[in-house]
Amino acid sequence: MISLFVARRELRTFFNSPIAYIVLGGFLLVAGWMFFSTLFLGGQASLRGFFALAPVLFVVFAPAVTMRSVAEERKSGTLELLLSMPLRDWEVVVGKFLGALGMVAIGLVFTLPYAFSVAALAAPGVSFDWGSAAAGYLGLLLLASSFLSMGLWASALSRNQIVGFIIGLLLCFAFYFVDKFAVLLPESLGEVLEFLSVDYHFENIARGVLDTRDLLFYVTLTAAGLLLTSRQLAAVRQ
Amino acid sequence: MVRIEGLAKSYGSTPALRGVSFEVPRGQVVGFLGPNGAGKSTTMKILAGYLAPTSGAAYVGGIDVAADRVATRRMLGYLPENNPLYEEMMVLEFLEFVSEVRRLPKEGRSGRIKNAVERCGLTTVMGKDIGQLSKGFRQRVGLAQAILHDPDLLLLDEPTSGLDPNQIAEIRELIKQLGKEKTVILSTHILPEVQSTCGRVLIINDGKLVADDAPERLAHGEGGTVSVVLASRLGSSLEPAQVQSVLERVPGVTSVQAAQGEGAGTLGFTLRYGTEDPRRELFEAAVRSELALLEVRRQHVSLEETFRRLTAGEAAPRASDPKPQPTA
């Protein structure tokens, strides 16, 4: 699969730039704080507190990972080089997406020590719920996919990575925030908003309930973002 | 190898190409000449499959670029304008990446890289970051990337811009070598480059093709000019109209234009000639008409002059140049 070569180059480039370490460091710092602050507040050896907060963190983290992805290549001109290679636009987009997902996955791997320490704090005789932890991580990856695909599109919109970051942030935030005032609205409308919410579906998965509707939601959102990015690349060619 | 039909391209409402057509057979080295902003790079970008044309079509190896960009891109190597490269990658890393996305077979990859690296003289900088390289080396990396997959067609957009004279000579030599086996389209606004490397010149101006010929023909086929200063051998005053008609009758002269004399009693003219040098006949005619030739100066039309004339904006041909423009 040719996109994997593009993805590998993305990852390499990412870790060659200082921004990567700042973004990743910031992510781990905030994630650590989320792990342990919620832990001691709840007084329970579980990751539920962390998973409740994590989507907010990803609202910022995901667009920060994707902001350079296309914008930087447009600015430096290497996009012309890349797009004159025998690759289809969607192969480029998927490659960039997989690269970004790889970075998020690496970030998540670095949070595993937190999870292990929390598990180690479980009271004797009480078993740590590894099943729901795994479901939570899976949910985070799915949530990240949808955020990254939106961030990628945002990055493709201009040559300026800061613009890409802000648009990505707003988009991700919109999909996070959309159901937060649903209680105030009529029930039917509230349900629609809930269905659109990235957070709502994540909560379902983090609870350990793997429902195809939730999966389908993330897959659809991710695909839509990637499709928009492909179309944006086609627009850049005009 | 390359065929372009009525290619037009607008950026928003600004037209960059207004219907360009030409054909390049396999094995030719073509210089694509024009002032900045004439549409050279736009044509290259369309051929490379990066930009989509607004109308018209471009074919590479018989395949419409718009219909199957991947197939046409596989056949060509492209050095974009300003040679954008992934600065943070090492030369070797970068070439490996290109060989991967170009789907070179795994067994052949290192051989192809080695070949391109040797041809472009990159052996000593393989482990360096591209961002640290000098401009000459960067340009060679760009060329190595373009020839990595041994393409039939090379599109080189201003391959020598920004290089010092030594580097320019090296790159030109390399292009000459490549031109022996490949079809090369080379865009430039440096005229000697075309004269030294190309078998054919396309001159583009303001989005239109204004000339298409061999560089020697563009330079010399049109002949040139002879500037003369004349005086009467008998010391009498000269009638300009009469002298001009004498000059016009000289075999080989295609047009006569009044020019500056050298003072009282003298007349200056500029004669244009085609393929035949008219100086001998001119001398004979002058003697017959009791005219003294004080000065005869011949000038070949240089490629530079042709270029200037063809690309001098929208203006009509210069006063001293009543001839119609050549093959458009």
Coordinates of C-alpha atoms in Angstrom, one line a residue:
Chain A
M1 CA 0.0 0.0 0.0
I2 CA 1.7 3.1 -1.3
S3 CA 0.1 5.4 1.3
L4 CA 2.2 3.8 4.0
F5 CA 5.4 5.2 2.4
V6 CA 3.8 8.7 2.5
A7 CA 2.8 8.0 6.1
R8 CA 6.3 7.0 7.1
R9 CA 7.7 10.1 5.6
E10 CA 5.2 12.2 7.5
L11 CA 6.2 10.5 10.8
R12 CA 9.8 11.0 10.1
T13 CA 9.3 14.7 9.2
F14 CA 7.2 15.2 12.3
F15 CA 9.9 13.8 14.6
N16 CA 12.5 15.9 12.8
S17 CA 10.8 19.1 13.8
P18 CA 10.9 20.7 17.3
I19 CA 7.1 21.4 17.1
A20 CA 6.5 17.7 17.3
Y21 CA 8.2 17.5 20.7
I22 CA 6.4 20.5 22.0
V23 CA 3.1 19.1 20.9
L24 CA 3.8 15.7 22.2
G25 CA 5.3 17.0 25.4
G26 CA 2.3 19.2 26.0
F27 CA 0.0 16.4 25.3
L28 CA 1.7 14.0 27.8
L29 CA 1.8 16.7 30.5
V30 CA -1.8 17.5 30.2
A31 CA -2.8 13.9 29.9
G32 CA -0.7 13.1 33.0
W33 CA -2.5 15.8 34.9
M34 CA -5.8 14.4 33.8
F35 CA -4.9 10.9 34.9
F36 CA -3.9 11.7 38.4
S37 CA -6.1 14.7 39.2
T38 CA -9.2 12.7 38.4
L39 CA -7.8 9.7 40.1
F40 CA -7.4 11.3 43.5
L41 CA -10.6 13.2 43.3
G42 CA -12.5 10.1 42.5
G43 CA -10.6 8.0 45.0
Q44 CA -11.0 5.0 42.6
A45 CA -8.4 3.2 40.6
S46 CA -10.1 3.6 37.3
L47 CA -9.4 5.6 34.1
R48 CA -13.0 6.8 33.9
G49 CA -12.1 10.3 35.0
F50 CA -9.3 10.5 32.4
F51 CA -11.5 9.3 29.6
A52 CA -14.2 11.8 30.5
L53 CA -11.7 14.6 30.0
A54 CA -9.6 13.2 27.1
P55 CA -11.8 14.3 24.3
V56 CA -11.2 18.0 25.2
L57 CA -7.5 17.3 25.1
F58 CA -7.8 15.8 21.6
V59 CA -9.8 18.9 20.5
V60 CA -6.4 20.7 20.8
F61 CA -4.0 17.9 20.2
A62 CA -5.4 16.5 16.9
P63 CA -5.3 19.8 15.0
A64 CA -1.9 20.5 16.4
V65 CA -0.6 17.3 14.9
T66 CA -2.2 17.9 11.4
M67 CA -1.7 21.7 11.1
R68 CA 1.5 21.5 9.1
S69 CA 0.6 18.4 7.1
V70 CA -0.6 20.1 3.9
A71 CA -0.1 23.8 4.7
E72 CA 3.6 23.4 5.1
E73 CA 4.0 21.5 1.9
R74 CA 1.9 24.1 0.1
K75 CA 4.1 26.9 1.5
S76 CA 7.5 25.3 0.7
G77 CA 6.3 24.1 -2.7
T78 CA 7.0 20.4 -2.0
L79 CA 3.3 19.7 -2.6
E80 CA 4.0 20.2 -6.3
L81 CA 6.7 17.6 -6.1
L82 CA 4.5 15.2 -4.2
L83 CA 1.5 15.7 -6.4
S84 CA 3.6 15.1 -9.5
M85 CA 4.6 11.7 -8.3
P86 CA 2.6 8.8 -9.7
L87 CA 0.2 8.9 -6.7
R88 CA -3.5 9.5 -6.6
D89 CA -4.7 12.4 -4.5
W90 CA -6.5 10.1 -2.1
E91 CA -3.4 8.0 -1.7
V92 CA -1.5 11.1 -0.6
V93 CA -4.4 12.1 1.8
V94 CA -4.6 8.6 3.3
G95 CA -0.9 8.6 3.7
K96 CA -0.9 11.9 5.5
F97 CA -3.8 10.8 7.6
L98 CA -2.1 7.5 8.6
G99 CA 1.0 9.4 9.5
A100 CA -0.9 11.7 11.8
L101 CA -2.8 8.7 13.3
G102 CA 0.6 7.1 13.9
M103 CA 1.8 10.2 15.9
V104 CA -1.4 10.1 18.0
A105 CA -0.9 6.4 18.5
I106 CA 2.6 7.1 19.7
G107 CA 1.3 9.8 22.0
L108 CA -1.2 7.3 23.4
V109 CA 1.5 4.6 23.9
F110 CA 3.4 7.1 26.1
T111 CA 0.3 7.4 28.3
L112 CA 0.3 3.7 29.0
P113 CA 2.7 4.1 31.9
Y114 CA 0.1 6.3 33.5
A115 CA -2.5 3.6 33.0
F116 CA -0.2 1.0 34.5
S117 CA 0.5 3.2 37.5
V118 CA -3.2 3.7 38.1
A119 CA -3.7 0.0 37.8
A120 CA -1.0 -0.6 40.3
L121 CA -2.9 1.7 42.8
A122 CA -5.9 -0.6 42.8
A123 CA -6.8 -1.8 46.3
P124 CA -5.7 -5.4 47.0
G125 CA -8.4 -7.8 46.0
V126 CA -10.0 -5.3 43.6
S127 CA -9.2 -6.1 40.0
F128 CA -8.4 -3.2 37.7
D129 CA -10.9 -3.1 34.8
W130 CA -8.5 -3.6 31.8
G131 CA -11.5 -4.3 29.5
S132 CA -12.9 -0.8 29.8
A133 CA -9.4 0.7 29.6
A134 CA -8.8 -1.0 26.3
A135 CA -12.2 0.1 25.1
G136 CA -11.4 3.6 26.1
Y137 CA -8.1 3.6 24.2
L138 CA -9.9 2.2 21.1
G139 CA -12.5 5.0 21.5
L140 CA -9.8 7.6 21.7
L141 CA -8.2 6.3 18.5
L142 CA -11.5 6.5 16.7
L143 CA -12.2 9.9 18.1
A144 CA -8.7 11.0 17.1
S145 CA -9.3 9.7 13.5
S146 CA -12.3 11.9 13.0
F147 CA -10.5 14.9 14.5
L148 CA -7.4 14.3 12.4
S149 CA -9.3 14.0 9.2
M150 CA -11.0 17.3 9.9
G151 CA -7.6 18.8 10.9
L152 CA -6.1 17.6 7.7
W153 CA -8.8 19.3 5.7
A154 CA -8.3 22.5 7.7
S155 CA -4.5 22.3 7.0
A156 CA -5.2 21.9 3.3
L157 CA -7.3 25.1 3.2
S158 CA -4.4 27.5 3.4
R159 CA -0.6 27.8 3.2
N160 CA -0.5 29.0 6.8
Q161 CA -0.3 26.3 9.5
I162 CA -1.6 28.6 12.2
V163 CA -4.8 29.1 10.1
G164 CA -4.9 25.4 9.7
F165 CA -4.7 24.8 13.4
I166 CA -7.3 27.4 14.3
I167 CA -9.9 26.1 11.7
G168 CA -9.1 22.6 12.8
L169 CA -9.6 23.5 16.4
L170 CA -12.9 25.2 15.8
L171 CA -14.2 22.2 13.7
C172 CA -13.2 19.7 16.3
F173 CA -14.6 21.8 19.1
A174 CA -17.9 22.2 17.3
F175 CA -18.2 18.4 17.0
Y176 CA -17.3 18.1 20.7
F177 CA -19.5 20.8 21.9
V178 CA -22.6 20.2 19.8
D179 CA -24.6 18.3 22.4
K180 CA -23.4 20.1 25.5
F181 CA -26.5 22.2 25.7
A182 CA -28.9 19.5 24.3
V183 CA -30.7 19.3 27.7
L184 CA -32.1 22.7 27.1
L185 CA -33.6 21.8 23.8
P186 CA -36.6 19.7 22.8
E187 CA -35.9 16.1 23.0
S188 CA -36.0 15.2 19.3
L189 CA -33.5 18.0 18.5
G190 CA -31.4 17.1 21.4
E191 CA -31.1 13.5 20.1
V192 CA -30.0 14.7 16.7
L193 CA -27.3 16.9 18.3
E194 CA -26.3 14.0 20.5
F195 CA -25.9 11.8 17.5
L196 CA -23.6 14.4 15.9
S197 CA -21.5 14.7 19.0
V198 CA -18.0 13.1 18.9
D199 CA -18.1 13.0 22.7
Y200 CA -21.4 11.2 23.0
H201 CA -20.2 8.3 20.9
F202 CA -16.9 8.2 22.7
E203 CA -18.7 7.9 26.0
N204 CA -20.6 4.8 24.7
I205 CA -17.4 3.1 23.6
A206 CA -15.5 4.1 26.8
R207 CA -18.2 2.5 28.8
G208 CA -17.2 -0.7 27.1
V209 CA -20.2 -0.9 24.7
L210 CA -19.0 -1.5 21.2
D211 CA -22.0 -0.5 19.1
T212 CA -21.8 -0.5 15.3
R213 CA -23.6 2.8 15.3
D214 CA -20.8 4.5 17.2
L215 CA -18.2 2.9 15.0
L216 CA -20.0 3.9 11.9
F217 CA -20.3 7.4 13.1
Y218 CA -16.5 7.8 13.5
V219 CA -15.8 6.0 10.2
T220 CA -18.2 8.2 8.4
L221 CA -16.8 11.4 9.9
T222 CA -13.3 10.4 9.2
A223 CA -14.1 9.4 5.6
A224 CA -15.9 12.7 5.1
G225 CA -12.9 14.6 6.3
L226 CA -10.5 12.7 4.0
L227 CA -12.8 13.2 1.1
L228 CA -13.0 16.9 1.7
T229 CA -9.2 17.0 1.9
S230 CA -8.9 15.1 -1.4
R231 CA -11.3 17.6 -3.0
Q232 CA -9.3 20.5 -1.6
L233 CA -6.1 19.1 -3.2
A234 CA -7.9 18.9 -6.5
A235 CA -8.9 22.6 -5.9
V236 CA -5.3 23.4 -5.3
R237 CA -4.5 22.1 -8.8
Q238 CA -6.9 24.5 -10.4
Chain B
M1 CA 6.2 11.9 -26.8
V2 CA 4.5 15.1 -25.9
R3 CA 1.5 16.7 -27.6
I4 CA -0.3 19.8 -26.5
E5 CA -3.5 20.9 -28.1
G6 CA -5.0 24.4 -27.6
L7 CA -3.8 24.5 -24.0
A8 CA -5.3 27.3 -22.0
K9 CA -5.1 28.0 -18.4
S10 CA -6.4 30.8 -16.2
Y11 CA -5.7 31.5 -12.6
G12 CA -8.9 33.0 -11.5
S13 CA -9.6 35.6 -14.1
T14 CA -5.9 36.0 -15.1
P15 CA -5.1 34.1 -18.2
A16 CA -1.6 32.5 -18.1
L17 CA -1.9 30.4 -21.3
R18 CA -4.1 31.4 -24.2
G19 CA -4.2 28.3 -26.5
V20 CA -0.8 26.8 -27.0
S21 CA -0.2 23.8 -29.3
F22 CA 2.9 22.0 -30.1
E23 CA 4.3 18.5 -30.4
V24 CA 7.7 17.1 -29.3
P25 CA 8.8 13.9 -30.9
R26 CA 10.8 11.3 -28.9
G27 CA 14.4 12.1 -28.3
Q28 CA 14.3 15.8 -28.9
V29 CA 15.8 18.4 -26.6
V30 CA 13.5 21.4 -26.6
G31 CA 14.2 24.7 -25.0
F32 CA 11.1 26.5 -23.8
L33 CA 11.9 30.1 -23.8
G34 CA 10.1 33.2 -22.7
P35 CA 10.2 36.1 -20.3
N36 CA 9.1 35.6 -16.7
G37 CA 5.3 35.1 -16.5
A38 CA 4.9 34.1 -20.1
G39 CA 3.4 30.7 -19.2
K40 CA 6.5 28.4 -19.3
S41 CA 6.0 27.1 -15.8
T42 CA 2.3 26.8 -16.2
T43 CA 2.8 24.6 -19.3
M44 CA 5.3 22.5 -17.4
K45 CA 3.1 22.1 -14.4
I46 CA 0.2 20.9 -16.6
L47 CA 2.5 18.4 -18.4
A48 CA 3.7 17.2 -15.1
G49 CA 0.2 16.5 -14.1
Y50 CA 0.2 19.0 -11.2
L51 CA -2.1 21.6 -12.6
A52 CA -5.3 21.0 -14.4
P53 CA -5.7 23.0 -17.7
T54 CA -8.7 25.2 -18.1
S55 CA -9.2 24.0 -21.6
G56 CA -7.3 22.1 -24.3
A57 CA -5.4 18.9 -23.6
A58 CA -1.9 17.7 -23.0
Y59 CA -0.7 14.2 -24.0
V60 CA 2.4 12.4 -22.7
G61 CA 3.2 9.3 -24.5
G62 CA -0.2 9.4 -26.2
I63 CA -2.1 9.5 -22.9
D64 CA -4.2 12.5 -21.9
V65 CA -2.7 13.9 -18.7
A66 CA -6.1 14.9 -17.4
A67 CA -7.5 11.4 -18.0
D68 CA -4.7 9.3 -16.3
R69 CA -2.3 11.5 -14.4
V70 CA -0.7 8.6 -12.6
A71 CA 0.2 6.8 -15.9
T72 CA 1.7 9.9 -17.5
R73 CA 3.5 10.9 -14.3
R74 CA 5.2 7.5 -14.3
M75 CA 6.7 8.2 -17.7
L76 CA 8.2 11.5 -16.8
G77 CA 10.7 13.1 -14.4
Y78 CA 10.0 16.6 -13.3
L79 CA 12.2 19.3 -11.8
P80 CA 9.7 22.0 -10.6
E81 CA 10.5 25.7 -10.7
N82 CA 12.6 26.7 -7.6
N83 CA 13.3 23.0 -7.0
P84 CA 11.2 22.4 -3.9
L85 CA 12.7 19.6 -1.7
Y86 CA 12.0 18.1 1.7
E87 CA 14.7 20.1 3.5
E88 CA 14.7 18.0 6.7
M89 CA 15.4 14.8 4.9
M90 CA 18.8 13.3 4.2
V91 CA 19.6 13.0 0.5
L92 CA 19.6 9.2 0.6
E93 CA 16.3 9.2 2.6
F94 CA 14.7 11.5 0.1
L95 CA 15.8 9.5 -2.9
E96 CA 14.6 6.3 -1.1
F97 CA 11.2 7.9 -0.5
V98 CA 10.9 8.9 -4.2
S99 CA 11.8 5.4 -5.3
E100 CA 9.1 4.1 -3.0
V101 CA 6.3 6.3 -4.2
R102 CA 7.5 5.8 -7.7
R103 CA 7.0 2.1 -7.1
L104 CA 10.4 1.1 -8.3
P105 CA 10.8 -2.7 -7.8
K106 CA 12.5 -3.4 -4.5
E107 CA 15.5 -5.3 -6.0
G108 CA 16.2 -2.5 -8.4
R109 CA 15.9 0.4 -6.0
S110 CA 19.4 0.7 -4.6
G111 CA 20.8 0.3 -8.1
R112 CA 18.7 3.0 -9.5
I113 CA 19.6 5.3 -6.6
K114 CA 23.2 4.6 -7.1
N115 CA 23.0 5.3 -10.8
A116 CA 21.2 8.6 -10.3
V117 CA 23.6 9.6 -7.5
E118 CA 26.6 9.0 -9.6
R119 CA 25.3 10.7 -12.6
C120 CA 24.5 13.8 -10.6
G121 CA 27.6 13.7 -8.5
L122 CA 26.0 13.4 -5.2
T123 CA 28.1 10.6 -3.7
T124 CA 29.7 12.8 -1.1
V125 CA 26.6 14.3 0.3
M126 CA 24.3 11.2 0.7
G127 CA 24.1 11.5 4.5
K128 CA 23.6 15.3 4.6
D129 CA 20.3 17.0 5.3
I130 CA 19.0 18.6 2.0
G131 CA 18.5 21.8 3.9
Q132 CA 22.2 22.1 4.5
L133 CA 23.3 21.7 0.9
S134 CA 24.5 24.4 -1.4
K135 CA 22.3 25.5 -4.2
G136 CA 24.3 23.6 -6.8
F137 CA 24.0 20.4 -4.8
R138 CA 20.3 21.0 -4.2
Q139 CA 19.8 21.4 -7.9
R140 CA 21.5 18.1 -8.4
V141 CA 19.3 16.4 -5.9
G142 CA 16.3 17.8 -7.8
L143 CA 17.8 16.3 -11.0
A144 CA 18.6 13.0 -9.4
Q145 CA 15.0 12.8 -8.2
A146 CA 13.8 13.4 -11.7
I147 CA 15.9 10.8 -13.4
L148 CA 15.7 8.2 -10.6
H149 CA 13.1 6.0 -12.4
D150 CA 14.9 6.4 -15.8
P151 CA 11.9 8.2 -17.4
D152 CA 11.6 8.8 -21.2
L153 CA 10.6 12.4 -20.7
L154 CA 12.3 15.0 -18.5
L155 CA 10.6 18.3 -17.7
L156 CA 13.1 20.7 -16.3
D157 CA 11.8 24.1 -15.2
E158 CA 14.7 26.6 -15.0
P159 CA 17.2 24.0 -14.0
T160 CA 20.1 26.5 -13.8
S161 CA 18.5 29.4 -12.1
G162 CA 20.4 30.8 -9.2
L163 CA 23.6 28.8 -9.9
D164 CA 27.1 30.2 -10.3
P165 CA 28.7 29.9 -13.8
N166 CA 30.6 26.8 -12.9
Q167 CA 27.6 25.0 -11.6
I168 CA 25.6 26.2 -14.6
A169 CA 28.2 24.6 -16.9
E170 CA 28.0 21.3 -14.9
I171 CA 24.3 21.2 -15.0
R172 CA 24.2 21.9 -18.7
E173 CA 26.7 19.2 -19.3
L174 CA 24.5 16.8 -17.4
I175 CA 21.4 17.9 -19.3
K176 CA 23.4 17.4 -22.6
Q177 CA 24.2 13.9 -21.5
L178 CA 20.6 13.1 -20.6
G179 CA 19.4 14.6 -23.9
K180 CA 21.3 11.9 -25.7
E181 CA 18.8 9.2 -24.6
K182 CA 15.7 11.1 -23.4
T183 CA 13.2 13.6 -24.5
V184 CA 13.9 16.8 -22.6
I185 CA 11.8 19.9 -22.3
L186 CA 13.8 22.6 -20.6
S187 CA 12.4 26.0 -19.7
T188 CA 14.6 29.0 -19.2
H189 CA 15.0 32.6 -19.9
I190 CA 18.7 32.3 -20.3
L191 CA 19.5 32.3 -24.0
P192 CA 22.9 30.7 -24.2
E193 CA 21.5 27.8 -22.4
V194 CA 19.2 27.0 -25.3
Q195 CA 22.0 27.5 -27.8
S196 CA 24.3 25.2 -26.0
T197 CA 21.9 22.4 -25.2
C198 CA 18.7 22.4 -27.3
G199 CA 18.0 21.2 -30.8
R200 CA 14.8 23.2 -31.0
V201 CA 13.4 26.3 -29.4
L202 CA 9.9 27.2 -28.5
I203 CA 9.4 30.9 -27.6
I204 CA 6.3 31.7 -25.6
N205 CA 5.1 35.1 -24.8
D206 CA 2.0 36.3 -23.0
G207 CA 0.6 32.8 -23.0
K208 CA 1.0 32.3 -26.7
L209 CA 3.6 30.4 -28.8
V210 CA 5.4 33.0 -31.0
A211 CA 8.2 30.9 -32.5
D212 CA 9.2 27.3 -33.0
D213 CA 12.4 26.5 -34.8
A214 CA 16.0 25.4 -34.4
P215 CA 18.1 27.9 -32.4
E216 CA 20.5 28.4 -35.4
R217 CA 17.6 29.1 -37.7
L218 CA 16.0 31.5 -35.3
A219 CA 19.4 33.2 -34.9
H220 CA 20.7 33.2 -38.4
G221 CA 18.1 32.0 -40.8
E222 CA 16.7 35.5 -40.8
G223 CA 20.0 36.9 -42.0
G224 CA 20.7 40.1 -40.3
T225 CA 21.3 43.8 -40.9
V226 CA 23.9 45.9 -42.6
S227 CA 24.4 49.4 -41.5
V228 CA 25.8 51.7 -44.1
V229 CA 26.9 55.3 -44.2
L230 CA 27.1 56.8 -47.7
A231 CA 28.4 60.0 -49.3
S232 CA 28.5 61.2 -52.9
R233 CA 31.7 60.5 -54.7
L234 CA 31.2 63.7 -56.7
G235 CA 30.8 65.9 -53.6
S236 CA 27.3 66.9 -54.5
S237 CA 24.4 66.6 -52.1
L238 CA 22.4 63.3 -52.0
E239 CA 18.8 62.8 -52.6
P240 CA 17.7 60.3 -49.8
A241 CA 14.8 58.9 -51.7
Q242 CA 17.0 58.3 -54.7
V243 CA 19.7 56.6 -52.7
Q244 CA 17.2 54.5 -50.9
S245 CA 15.8 53.2 -54.2
V246 CA 19.3 52.3 -55.3
L247 CA 19.9 50.3 -52.1
E248 CA 16.5 48.6 -52.4
R249 CA 17.5 47.2 -55.8
V250 CA 20.6 45.6 -54.4
P251 CA 20.1 41.8 -54.7
G252 CA 19.6 40.1 -51.4
V253 CA 18.4 43.2 -49.5
T254 CA 14.9 42.8 -48.3
S255 CA 14.2 46.2 -46.8
V256 CA 15.9 49.5 -46.3
Q257 CA 15.3 51.9 -43.5
A258 CA 16.8 55.4 -43.1
A259 CA 19.2 55.7 -40.2
Q260 CA 21.6 58.2 -38.7
G261 CA 24.3 59.6 -41.0
E262 CA 27.6 61.0 -39.9
G263 CA 27.0 64.6 -40.6
A264 CA 26.5 66.9 -43.5
G265 CA 26.6 65.3 -47.0
T266 CA 26.2 61.8 -45.6
L267 CA 23.3 59.5 -45.3
G268 CA 22.8 56.4 -43.1
F269 CA 20.7 53.4 -43.8
T270 CA 20.0 50.1 -42.3
L271 CA 19.5 47.2 -44.7
R272 CA 17.9 44.0 -43.8
Y273 CA 18.8 40.9 -45.7
G274 CA 17.6 37.3 -45.8
T275 CA 19.8 34.4 -46.3
E276 CA 22.3 36.0 -48.7
D277 CA 25.0 38.4 -47.6
P278 CA 24.5 41.5 -49.8
R279 CA 27.7 43.3 -49.1
R280 CA 29.5 42.5 -52.3
E281 CA 26.5 43.5 -54.4
L282 CA 26.1 46.6 -52.3
F283 CA 29.6 47.7 -53.1
E284 CA 29.1 47.2 -56.8
A285 CA 25.8 49.1 -56.7
A286 CA 27.4 52.0 -54.8
V287 CA 30.2 52.3 -57.3
R288 CA 27.8 52.3 -60.2
S289 CA 25.7 55.1 -58.6
E290 CA 28.8 57.2 -57.7
L291 CA 28.3 56.6 -54.0
A292 CA 31.1 56.3 -51.5
L293 CA 30.6 53.7 -48.8
L294 CA 32.1 55.3 -45.7
E295 CA 31.0 52.5 -43.4
V296 CA 29.6 49.0 -43.8
R297 CA 28.8 47.1 -40.7
R298 CA 27.0 43.7 -40.7
Q299 CA 25.2 42.2 -37.8
H300 CA 23.8 38.7 -37.5
V301 CA 20.4 38.5 -35.9
S302 CA 21.2 36.9 -32.6
L303 CA 18.9 34.6 -30.8
E304 CA 18.8 37.3 -28.2
E305 CA 17.5 39.8 -30.7
T306 CA 14.9 37.4 -32.0
F307 CA 13.8 36.7 -28.5
R308 CA 13.6 40.4 -27.6
R309 CA 11.7 41.2 -30.7
L310 CA 9.2 38.3 -30.3
T311 CA 8.6 39.0 -26.6
A312 CA 8.6 42.8 -26.6
G313 CA 5.1 42.9 -25.1
E314 CA 2.0 43.7 -27.0
A315 CA 3.8 46.5 -29.0
A316 CA 3.9 46.3 -32.8
P317 CA 7.1 45.3 -34.4
R318 CA 9.8 47.9 -34.0
A319 CA 10.1 50.6 -36.6
S320 CA 13.4 49.2 -37.9
D321 CA 11.7 45.8 -38.3
P322 CA 9.0 45.9 -40.9
K323 CA 9.2 42.2 -41.5
P324 CA 6.3 40.0 -40.4
Q325 CA 7.0 37.8 -37.4
P326 CA 8.2 34.3 -38.3
T327 CA 6.4 31.1 -37.8
A328 CA 3.8 31.5 -35.0

